[in-house]
Every structure is written in C-alpha cells, then in structure tokens.
Amino acid sequence: MKIYLATNNKGKIREINALFGGTHFEFVSPGELLKETDVLEDGDSYRENAYKKAYPLHVATSAPVVSEDSGMEVEALDGAPGVHSARFANLFTGKNSTDTENIQKLLSLLKEAPQDAGSDKDAGSGKRDAKRAATRAARYVSVFCFITGGQVHYFEGEVWGDITETPMGSGGFGYDPVFIPRGYSDTFAQLGPTVKNRISHRAMASQKLKDFLLTTWPR
Ligand code: ITT
C-alpha cells in the first residue's frame, strides 16, 4: 500500500522505507504536489511542524499522509538547534543550509564544551553539575504525523548520544558524522544503516507508526 510521505529530504525517504521493509507499506514522495502545498516550518514544536507538512497534502489529495519532523538537541546549547536543525547555519535568513554548514556551526559553538561530565570528587561542590550542564550530550528527536480521514496521530522517538569534536564517517545524512549514540564509539555516519535503523530516534518513532498502521490496515 502506497502512502504519501510529505518530505523533500531523500535521506528520510530512504530510511523510512528501509524501516518499513518487510511490511506492505511503501512511502512515496508526492513530487510536484509537495511544491504546491509547500509550507513554512515555523512552528515551536516538532508536532506543530510535522502537522504543517502533512495537513495541506492531505487536504489536496484526500489520501492518507505521513510526515516527519526531527532535530538534534544539544545540552550545552540549551536544546539548540532543535526545531531549527535543518536551517541552523542560516537561522536569520531562513534559507536552507547544507549539512556541512550546519555541522560547522554546531562544532564551533561547542568548542568550549568539555567532553566529560565531571568526576565523583566534584560531587556536592556544584562543579560536577556545572560540568555536566556543559557536556556535549545530545539527543535526536523524531515525531511522525499521520493523517487519515481528517484524524491526526503522532508517534515520537529519541536517541541519546554525544557530539564529537570532528566529523567522522560518510554514511547517513545531516548531523550523523558528529553524533555518537550512547553505548557505541562510532558516529551514526560510521555505524551505517543497519545499526542506525535499529536504534535511532526515527526507528523508535516509526516502530510505533508501524504498529498503528498494521492494526489499521492489516495485510
Ligand atoms: P522535510 O522537512 O522535508 O521532511 P528536513 O530535512 O527539512 O526535511 P526537518 O525539518 O525535520 O527535515 O529537519 C530535520 C533536520 O534535523 C535534518 O535536516 C537534519 O539536519 C537533522 N536530523 C534529523 N534526523 C536526522 C538524522 O537521522 N540524521 C542526521 N540528521 C538528522
């Protein structure tokens, strides 16, 4: 069964179809239709932005539509870039920015942030908390929006990790070359799609969507 996926991001389409491998669902790009229903992703939350992407396409086609909004939240940057992850390097112009530009901006803002979270001897002195607040800990967040027959459903996932000091690896997309998921010592870009699609924020959220779709439209 084909379902529209309201996105311009080829990396997302590839990953989401891989995550639904073995099911009877295939996510297809709406192509030109998406241009006609193009929206400003200016919401304050992933849910809001995901809804803004899916709703106009649902109205235009009357068909079921899935969209996804995602981002990277870094502790030392108070949760930035968050919903602004895709255009982080061009925040004030609103123009699209490349993955390389976004990564460069993130790394330069993090130059002063230490890797460690403080030692036990700092406990109680306030030093450890200060250090922890300035760590390179980060999480990826993914929120799917699914609209069918005017009903809206959301599915969320996250994965925690740390931001590296330099980019490593060539797989994936976006911030993958600088994100090491917890429990691993390589970036998502080095680990490759098999590992990423098992533990990522998108994998967690899409599992929930998958359960819902399989119940709604069993094979
Ligand atoms: P659409 O809005 O067309 O879906 P987009 O790339 O603009 O595509 P978002 O608005 O959801 O998507 O922005 C998410 C950004 O967060 C994305 O461009 C990456 O920079 C980053 N990101 C999200 N998930 C990621 C992942 O799995 N790997 C790397 N970067 C990711």
mmCIF file of C-alpha atoms and ligand atoms in Angstrom:
data_model
loop_
_atom_site.group_PDB
_atom_site.id
_atom_site.type_symbol
_atom_site.label_atom_id
_atom_site.label_comp_id
_atom_site.label_asym_id
_atom_site.label_seq_id
_atom_site.Cartn_x
_atom_site.Cartn_y
_atom_site.Cartn_z
ATOM 1 C CA MET A 1 0.000 0.000 0.000
ATOM 2 C CA LYS A 2 1.425 3.352 -1.046
ATOM 3 C CA ILE A 3 1.302 6.244 1.395
ATOM 4 C CA TYR A 4 2.413 9.801 0.708
ATOM 5 C CA LEU A 5 5.414 10.929 2.722
ATOM 6 C CA ALA A 6 5.452 14.731 2.834
ATOM 7 C CA THR A 7 9.175 15.434 2.746
ATOM 8 C CA ASN A 8 11.871 16.860 0.493
ATOM 9 C CA ASN A 9 14.599 15.009 2.353
ATOM 10 C CA LYS A 10 15.839 11.994 0.355
ATOM 11 C CA GLY A 11 17.734 10.655 3.390
ATOM 12 C CA LYS A 12 14.460 10.453 5.318
ATOM 13 C CA ILE A 13 12.573 8.724 2.482
ATOM 14 C CA ARG A 14 15.374 6.156 2.203
ATOM 15 C CA GLU A 15 15.498 5.497 5.944
ATOM 16 C CA ILE A 16 11.748 5.332 6.453
ATOM 17 C CA ASN A 17 11.266 2.846 3.599
ATOM 18 C CA ALA A 18 14.117 0.731 4.980
ATOM 19 C CA LEU A 19 12.438 0.816 8.410
ATOM 20 C CA PHE A 20 9.194 -0.454 6.844
ATOM 21 C CA GLY A 21 10.966 -3.198 4.876
ATOM 22 C CA GLY A 22 9.045 -6.496 5.106
ATOM 23 C CA THR A 23 5.675 -4.738 5.512
ATOM 24 C CA HIS A 24 3.152 -3.983 2.726
ATOM 25 C CA PHE A 25 3.633 -0.226 3.171
ATOM 26 C CA GLU A 26 5.658 1.884 0.783
ATOM 27 C CA PHE A 27 6.228 5.589 1.316
ATOM 28 C CA VAL A 28 6.226 7.667 -1.821
ATOM 29 C CA SER A 29 7.279 11.205 -2.471
ATOM 30 C CA PRO A 30 4.405 13.448 -3.567
ATOM 31 C CA GLY A 31 6.831 15.104 -6.035
ATOM 32 C CA GLU A 32 5.432 18.280 -7.605
ATOM 33 C CA LEU A 33 2.375 18.185 -5.354
ATOM 34 C CA LEU A 34 4.583 18.955 -2.371
ATOM 35 C CA LYS A 35 5.787 22.162 -4.026
ATOM 36 C CA GLU A 36 2.198 23.334 -4.417
ATOM 37 C CA THR A 37 1.442 22.669 -0.763
ATOM 38 C CA ASP A 38 4.828 23.906 0.474
ATOM 39 C CA VAL A 39 4.625 25.363 3.980
ATOM 40 C CA LEU A 40 6.771 27.450 6.269
ATOM 41 C CA GLU A 41 8.144 25.224 9.028
ATOM 42 C CA ASP A 42 7.970 27.943 11.651
ATOM 43 C CA GLY A 43 6.304 26.004 14.485
ATOM 44 C CA ASP A 44 7.745 25.930 18.016
ATOM 45 C CA SER A 45 7.483 22.149 18.294
ATOM 46 C CA TYR A 46 8.194 19.069 16.193
ATOM 47 C CA ARG A 47 4.486 18.174 16.338
ATOM 48 C CA GLU A 48 3.443 21.548 15.008
ATOM 49 C CA ASN A 49 5.914 21.385 12.134
ATOM 50 C CA ALA A 50 5.048 17.780 11.298
ATOM 51 C CA TYR A 51 1.362 18.761 11.145
ATOM 52 C CA LYS A 52 2.159 21.760 8.934
ATOM 53 C CA LYS A 53 3.894 19.446 6.454
ATOM 54 C CA ALA A 54 1.194 16.754 6.354
ATOM 55 C CA TYR A 55 -2.083 18.657 6.542
ATOM 56 C CA PRO A 56 -2.032 20.621 3.231
ATOM 57 C CA LEU A 57 -1.104 17.483 1.295
ATOM 58 C CA HIS A 58 -3.894 15.547 2.981
ATOM 59 C CA VAL A 59 -6.386 18.265 2.032
ATOM 60 C CA ALA A 60 -5.059 18.433 -1.539
ATOM 61 C CA THR A 61 -5.162 14.662 -2.115
ATOM 62 C CA SER A 62 -7.785 13.369 0.378
ATOM 63 C CA ALA A 63 -5.320 10.497 0.782
ATOM 64 C CA PRO A 64 -3.542 9.293 3.936
ATOM 65 C CA VAL A 65 -0.345 11.279 4.515
ATOM 66 C CA VAL A 66 2.682 10.754 6.751
ATOM 67 C CA SER A 67 5.223 13.436 7.597
ATOM 68 C CA GLU A 68 8.125 13.583 9.999
ATOM 69 C CA ASP A 69 9.803 16.433 11.820
ATOM 70 C CA SER A 70 13.052 15.811 13.586
ATOM 71 C CA GLY A 71 16.024 17.558 15.115
ATOM 72 C CA MET A 72 19.127 17.469 17.234
ATOM 73 C CA GLU A 73 19.100 18.918 20.775
ATOM 74 C CA VAL A 74 22.428 19.646 22.456
ATOM 75 C CA GLU A 75 22.522 20.097 26.239
ATOM 76 C CA ALA A 76 25.329 22.651 26.289
ATOM 77 C CA LEU A 77 23.327 24.758 23.802
ATOM 78 C CA ASP A 78 20.130 24.621 25.862
ATOM 79 C CA GLY A 79 18.489 22.250 23.406
ATOM 80 C CA ALA A 80 19.545 24.062 20.199
ATOM 81 C CA PRO A 81 19.344 23.613 17.263
ATOM 82 C CA GLY A 82 16.107 21.656 17.978
ATOM 83 C CA VAL A 83 13.295 22.501 15.572
ATOM 84 C CA HIS A 84 15.787 24.702 13.686
ATOM 85 C CA SER A 85 18.188 21.820 12.933
ATOM 86 C CA ALA A 86 17.679 21.809 9.150
ATOM 87 C CA ARG A 87 18.424 25.523 8.719
ATOM 88 C CA PHE A 88 20.737 26.051 11.723
ATOM 89 C CA ALA A 89 23.548 27.768 9.784
ATOM 90 C CA ASN A 90 21.112 30.213 8.168
ATOM 91 C CA LEU A 91 18.784 30.899 11.074
ATOM 92 C CA PHE A 92 18.374 34.574 10.381
ATOM 93 C CA THR A 93 17.861 34.401 6.626
ATOM 94 C CA GLY A 94 15.522 31.386 6.723
ATOM 95 C CA LYS A 95 17.409 29.999 3.688
ATOM 96 C CA ASN A 96 18.245 26.304 3.506
ATOM 97 C CA SER A 97 21.718 25.396 4.710
ATOM 98 C CA THR A 98 23.866 22.424 3.815
ATOM 99 C CA ASP A 99 24.661 19.604 6.237
ATOM 100 C CA THR A 100 28.315 20.707 6.214
ATOM 101 C CA GLU A 101 27.413 24.299 7.129
ATOM 102 C CA ASN A 102 25.152 23.124 9.957
ATOM 103 C CA ILE A 103 27.821 20.804 11.365
ATOM 104 C CA GLN A 104 30.463 23.534 11.202
ATOM 105 C CA LYS A 105 28.228 25.904 13.137
ATOM 106 C CA LEU A 106 27.426 23.264 15.769
ATOM 107 C CA LEU A 107 31.090 22.359 16.291
ATOM 108 C CA SER A 108 32.198 25.950 16.532
ATOM 109 C CA LEU A 109 29.559 26.695 19.200
ATOM 110 C CA LEU A 110 30.678 23.620 21.114
ATOM 111 C CA LYS A 111 34.406 24.369 21.011
ATOM 112 C CA GLU A 112 34.459 25.355 24.654
ATOM 113 C CA ALA A 113 32.282 22.500 25.925
ATOM 114 C CA PRO A 114 34.238 19.708 27.722
ATOM 115 C CA GLN A 115 33.614 16.022 26.852
ATOM 116 C CA ASP A 116 33.469 14.728 30.427
ATOM 117 C CA ALA A 117 30.634 15.106 32.893
ATOM 118 C CA GLY A 118 32.822 15.772 35.970
ATOM 119 C CA SER A 119 34.304 13.323 38.440
ATOM 120 C CA ASP A 120 32.902 11.976 41.685
ATOM 121 C CA LYS A 121 35.312 14.095 43.710
ATOM 122 C CA ASP A 122 33.451 17.136 42.375
ATOM 123 C CA ALA A 123 30.152 15.792 43.754
ATOM 124 C CA GLY A 124 28.348 18.212 46.035
ATOM 125 C CA SER A 125 30.663 21.097 45.175
ATOM 126 C CA GLY A 126 28.442 22.306 42.347
ATOM 127 C CA LYS A 127 31.374 21.737 39.963
ATOM 128 C CA ARG A 128 30.026 18.449 38.663
ATOM 129 C CA ASP A 129 26.619 19.919 37.825
ATOM 130 C CA ALA A 130 28.251 22.836 36.060
ATOM 131 C CA LYS A 131 30.415 20.463 34.031
ATOM 132 C CA ARG A 132 27.515 18.202 33.244
ATOM 133 C CA ALA A 133 25.461 21.145 32.007
ATOM 134 C CA ALA A 134 28.285 21.985 29.631
ATOM 135 C CA THR A 135 28.769 18.495 28.191
ATOM 136 C CA ARG A 136 28.363 17.550 24.572
ATOM 137 C CA ALA A 137 25.432 15.275 25.415
ATOM 138 C CA ALA A 138 22.692 15.458 22.810
ATOM 139 C CA ARG A 139 19.579 13.718 21.628
ATOM 140 C CA TYR A 140 17.945 13.247 18.275
ATOM 141 C CA VAL A 141 14.164 13.535 18.311
ATOM 142 C CA SER A 142 11.727 12.290 15.674
ATOM 143 C CA VAL A 143 7.993 12.965 15.500
ATOM 144 C CA PHE A 144 5.769 11.390 12.855
ATOM 145 C CA CYS A 145 2.400 12.855 11.968
ATOM 146 C CA PHE A 146 -0.109 10.576 10.260
ATOM 147 C CA ILE A 147 -3.383 11.976 8.927
ATOM 148 C CA THR A 148 -6.141 9.824 7.530
ATOM 149 C CA GLY A 149 -9.810 10.742 7.091
ATOM 150 C CA GLY A 150 -9.144 14.009 8.918
ATOM 151 C CA GLN A 151 -7.844 12.197 12.036
ATOM 152 C CA VAL A 152 -4.380 13.201 13.241
ATOM 153 C CA HIS A 153 -1.987 10.856 15.077
ATOM 154 C CA TYR A 154 1.553 11.454 16.389
ATOM 155 C CA PHE A 155 4.374 8.970 17.108
ATOM 156 C CA GLU A 156 7.614 10.004 18.832
ATOM 157 C CA GLY A 157 11.107 8.607 19.362
ATOM 158 C CA GLU A 158 14.504 9.732 20.661
ATOM 159 C CA VAL A 159 18.095 8.531 20.924
ATOM 160 C CA TRP A 160 20.775 9.933 23.232
ATOM 161 C CA GLY A 161 24.452 10.329 22.437
ATOM 162 C CA ASP A 162 27.367 12.774 22.326
ATOM 163 C CA ILE A 163 28.667 15.264 19.783
ATOM 164 C CA THR A 164 32.215 14.601 18.551
ATOM 165 C CA GLU A 165 34.904 17.247 18.075
ATOM 166 C CA THR A 166 35.323 16.497 14.369
ATOM 167 C CA PRO A 167 33.077 14.876 11.728
ATOM 168 C CA MET A 168 33.695 11.153 11.156
ATOM 169 C CA GLY A 169 32.209 8.818 8.549
ATOM 170 C CA SER A 170 30.305 9.301 5.327
ATOM 171 C CA GLY A 171 27.015 7.434 5.810
ATOM 172 C CA GLY A 172 23.612 8.809 6.781
ATOM 173 C CA PHE A 173 22.799 12.499 6.440
ATOM 174 C CA GLY A 174 22.504 15.683 8.484
ATOM 175 C CA TYR A 175 24.401 15.602 11.781
ATOM 176 C CA ASP A 176 25.230 11.871 11.586
ATOM 177 C CA PRO A 177 29.028 12.409 11.183
ATOM 178 C CA VAL A 178 29.177 14.151 14.594
ATOM 179 C CA PHE A 179 26.718 12.063 16.636
ATOM 180 C CA ILE A 180 27.888 9.022 18.637
ATOM 181 C CA PRO A 181 24.913 7.133 20.074
ATOM 182 C CA ARG A 182 25.207 6.018 23.701
ATOM 183 C CA GLY A 183 26.844 2.622 24.104
ATOM 184 C CA TYR A 184 28.877 2.981 20.867
ATOM 185 C CA SER A 185 32.199 4.554 19.988
ATOM 186 C CA ASP A 186 31.492 5.385 16.333
ATOM 187 C CA THR A 187 29.247 8.037 14.800
ATOM 188 C CA PHE A 188 25.979 7.179 13.059
ATOM 189 C CA ALA A 189 27.757 8.004 9.802
ATOM 190 C CA GLN A 190 30.392 5.331 10.596
ATOM 191 C CA LEU A 191 27.990 2.756 12.029
ATOM 192 C CA GLY A 192 25.919 2.590 8.843
ATOM 193 C CA PRO A 193 22.229 1.976 8.162
ATOM 194 C CA THR A 194 21.848 -1.427 9.836
ATOM 195 C CA VAL A 195 22.828 -0.160 13.274
ATOM 196 C CA LYS A 196 21.237 3.279 12.823
ATOM 197 C CA ASN A 197 17.921 1.787 11.751
ATOM 198 C CA ARG A 198 17.884 -0.404 14.841
ATOM 199 C CA ILE A 199 18.458 2.276 17.490
ATOM 200 C CA SER A 200 17.733 5.704 16.012
ATOM 201 C CA HIS A 201 15.060 8.210 17.035
ATOM 202 C CA ARG A 202 13.380 7.555 13.670
ATOM 203 C CA ALA A 203 13.482 3.794 14.268
ATOM 204 C CA MET A 204 11.794 4.251 17.666
ATOM 205 C CA ALA A 205 9.081 6.538 16.293
ATOM 206 C CA SER A 206 8.495 4.514 13.139
ATOM 207 C CA GLN A 207 8.038 1.301 15.147
ATOM 208 C CA LYS A 208 5.067 2.993 16.855
ATOM 209 C CA LEU A 209 3.706 4.167 13.492
ATOM 210 C CA LYS A 210 4.226 0.687 12.076
ATOM 211 C CA ASP A 211 2.241 -0.944 14.898
ATOM 212 C CA PHE A 212 -0.567 1.542 14.315
ATOM 213 C CA LEU A 213 -0.663 1.074 10.521
ATOM 214 C CA LEU A 214 -0.540 -2.717 10.757
ATOM 215 C CA THR A 215 -3.543 -2.613 13.087
ATOM 216 C CA THR A 216 -5.413 -0.139 10.865
ATOM 217 C CA TRP A 217 -4.626 -1.866 7.551
ATOM 218 C CA PRO A 218 -3.585 -5.468 8.169
ATOM 219 C CA ARG A 219 -2.233 -7.165 5.067
HETATM 220 P P1 ITT B 1 11.441 17.796 5.475
HETATM 221 O O1 ITT B 1 11.014 18.968 6.313
HETATM 222 O O2 ITT B 1 11.164 17.981 4.012
HETATM 223 O O3 ITT B 1 10.925 16.496 5.990
HETATM 224 P P2 ITT B 1 14.055 18.461 6.503
HETATM 225 O O4 ITT B 1 15.438 17.990 6.258
HETATM 226 O O5 ITT B 1 13.782 19.935 6.395
HETATM 227 O O6 ITT B 1 13.050 17.665 5.543
HETATM 228 P P3 ITT B 1 13.320 18.582 9.255
HETATM 229 O O7 ITT B 1 12.668 19.889 9.089
HETATM 230 O O8 ITT B 1 12.609 17.529 10.064
HETATM 231 O O9 ITT B 1 13.633 17.887 7.886
HETATM 232 O O10 ITT B 1 14.765 18.825 9.842
HETATM 233 C C1 ITT B 1 15.435 17.814 10.474
HETATM 234 C C2 ITT B 1 16.895 18.118 10.454
HETATM 235 O O11 ITT B 1 17.457 17.535 11.656
HETATM 236 C C3 ITT B 1 17.593 17.434 9.291
HETATM 237 O O12 ITT B 1 17.668 18.270 8.152
HETATM 238 C C4 ITT B 1 18.938 17.132 9.885
HETATM 239 O O13 ITT B 1 19.754 18.268 9.834
HETATM 240 C C5 ITT B 1 18.610 16.831 11.352
HETATM 241 N N1 ITT B 1 18.319 15.394 11.507
HETATM 242 C C6 ITT B 1 17.137 14.819 11.839
HETATM 243 N N2 ITT B 1 17.240 13.478 11.853
HETATM 244 C C7 ITT B 1 18.496 13.196 11.499
HETATM 245 C C8 ITT B 1 19.203 12.003 11.304
HETATM 246 O O14 ITT B 1 18.639 10.810 11.446
HETATM 247 N N3 ITT B 1 20.461 12.081 10.926
HETATM 248 C C9 ITT B 1 21.046 13.270 10.769
HETATM 249 N N4 ITT B 1 20.476 14.450 10.917
HETATM 250 C C10 ITT B 1 19.183 14.428 11.287
#
